[in-house]
């Protein structure tokens, strides 16, 4: 049983950074998922796939894994490069292509 500790990615459909500040612990699947022949649903007998724990910091998640004896892997988040753009830059003379409607 191995756990992954990571920060959730930003939702692509929203501009905000909600739910990206906390660290998340998910378990790796121990059994493969199978497709039910009658309805076509996917199922698994592994109940740990449904478990997701949230922590305020990476250190809390690592301490939890070490206290419970769980093997873990920490995935560091990628750093976003802030892009500052002003509306007036759309009409600047230094633009490489002309501005049109």
GROMACS .gro file of N, CA and C in nm, residues 2-6 23-26 28 58 62 65 70-76:
model
   60
    2UNK      N    1   0.086   0.198  -0.108
    2UNK     CA    2   0.165   0.319  -0.124
    2UNK      C    3   0.071   0.437  -0.135
    3UNK      N    4   0.111   0.549  -0.076
    3UNK     CA    5   0.029   0.670  -0.081
    3UNK      C    6   0.103   0.778  -0.160
    4UNK      N    7   0.027   0.863  -0.228
    4UNK     CA    8   0.081   0.979  -0.297
    4UNK      C    9   0.041   1.104  -0.219
    5UNK      N   10   0.137   1.191  -0.193
    5UNK     CA   11   0.112   1.318  -0.127
    5UNK      C   12   0.140   1.428  -0.229
    6UNK      N   13   0.039   1.511  -0.256
    6UNK     CA   14   0.052   1.612  -0.360
    6UNK      C   15  -0.042   1.728  -0.331
   23UNK      N   16  -0.263   2.007   0.102
   23UNK     CA   17  -0.200   1.888   0.050
   23UNK      C   18  -0.298   1.772   0.061
   24UNK      N   19  -0.290   1.682  -0.035
   24UNK     CA   20  -0.384   1.572  -0.043
   24UNK      C   21  -0.308   1.439  -0.041
   25UNK      N   22  -0.364   1.340   0.026
   25UNK     CA   23  -0.305   1.207   0.032
   25UNK      C   24  -0.403   1.109  -0.032
   26UNK      N   25  -0.361   1.043  -0.138
   26UNK     CA   26  -0.440   0.941  -0.206
   26UNK      C   27  -0.360   0.812  -0.208
   28UNK      N   28  -0.245   0.454  -0.380
   28UNK     CA   29  -0.230   0.389  -0.510
   28UNK      C   30  -0.323   0.268  -0.515
   58UNK      N   31   0.261   1.988   0.394
   58UNK     CA   32   0.325   1.865   0.351
   58UNK      C   33   0.381   1.789   0.471
   62UNK      N   34   0.327   1.392   0.573
   62UNK     CA   35   0.441   1.301   0.587
   62UNK      C   36   0.442   1.242   0.728
   65UNK      N   37   0.185   0.965   0.754
   65UNK     CA   38   0.228   0.841   0.690
   65UNK      C   39   0.333   0.768   0.774
   70UNK      N   40   0.285   0.394   0.665
   70UNK     CA   41   0.243   0.388   0.526
   70UNK      C   42   0.358   0.435   0.438
   71UNK      N   43   0.390   0.356   0.336
   71UNK     CA   44   0.491   0.400   0.239
   71UNK      C   45   0.431   0.514   0.157
   72UNK      N   46   0.511   0.618   0.132
   72UNK     CA   47   0.456   0.735   0.064
   72UNK      C   48   0.553   0.789  -0.040
   73UNK      N   49   0.498   0.868  -0.131
   73UNK     CA   50   0.574   0.936  -0.234
   73UNK      C   51   0.524   1.079  -0.239
   74UNK      N   52   0.614   1.176  -0.226
   74UNK     CA   53   0.577   1.317  -0.228
   74UNK      C   54   0.599   1.372  -0.369
   75UNK      N   55   0.495   1.431  -0.425
   75UNK     CA   56   0.503   1.492  -0.557
   75UNK      C   57   0.498   1.643  -0.537
   76UNK      N   58   0.610   1.709  -0.565
   76UNK     CA   59   0.619   1.854  -0.545
   76UNK      C   60   0.540   1.927  -0.653
   0.00000   0.00000   0.00000
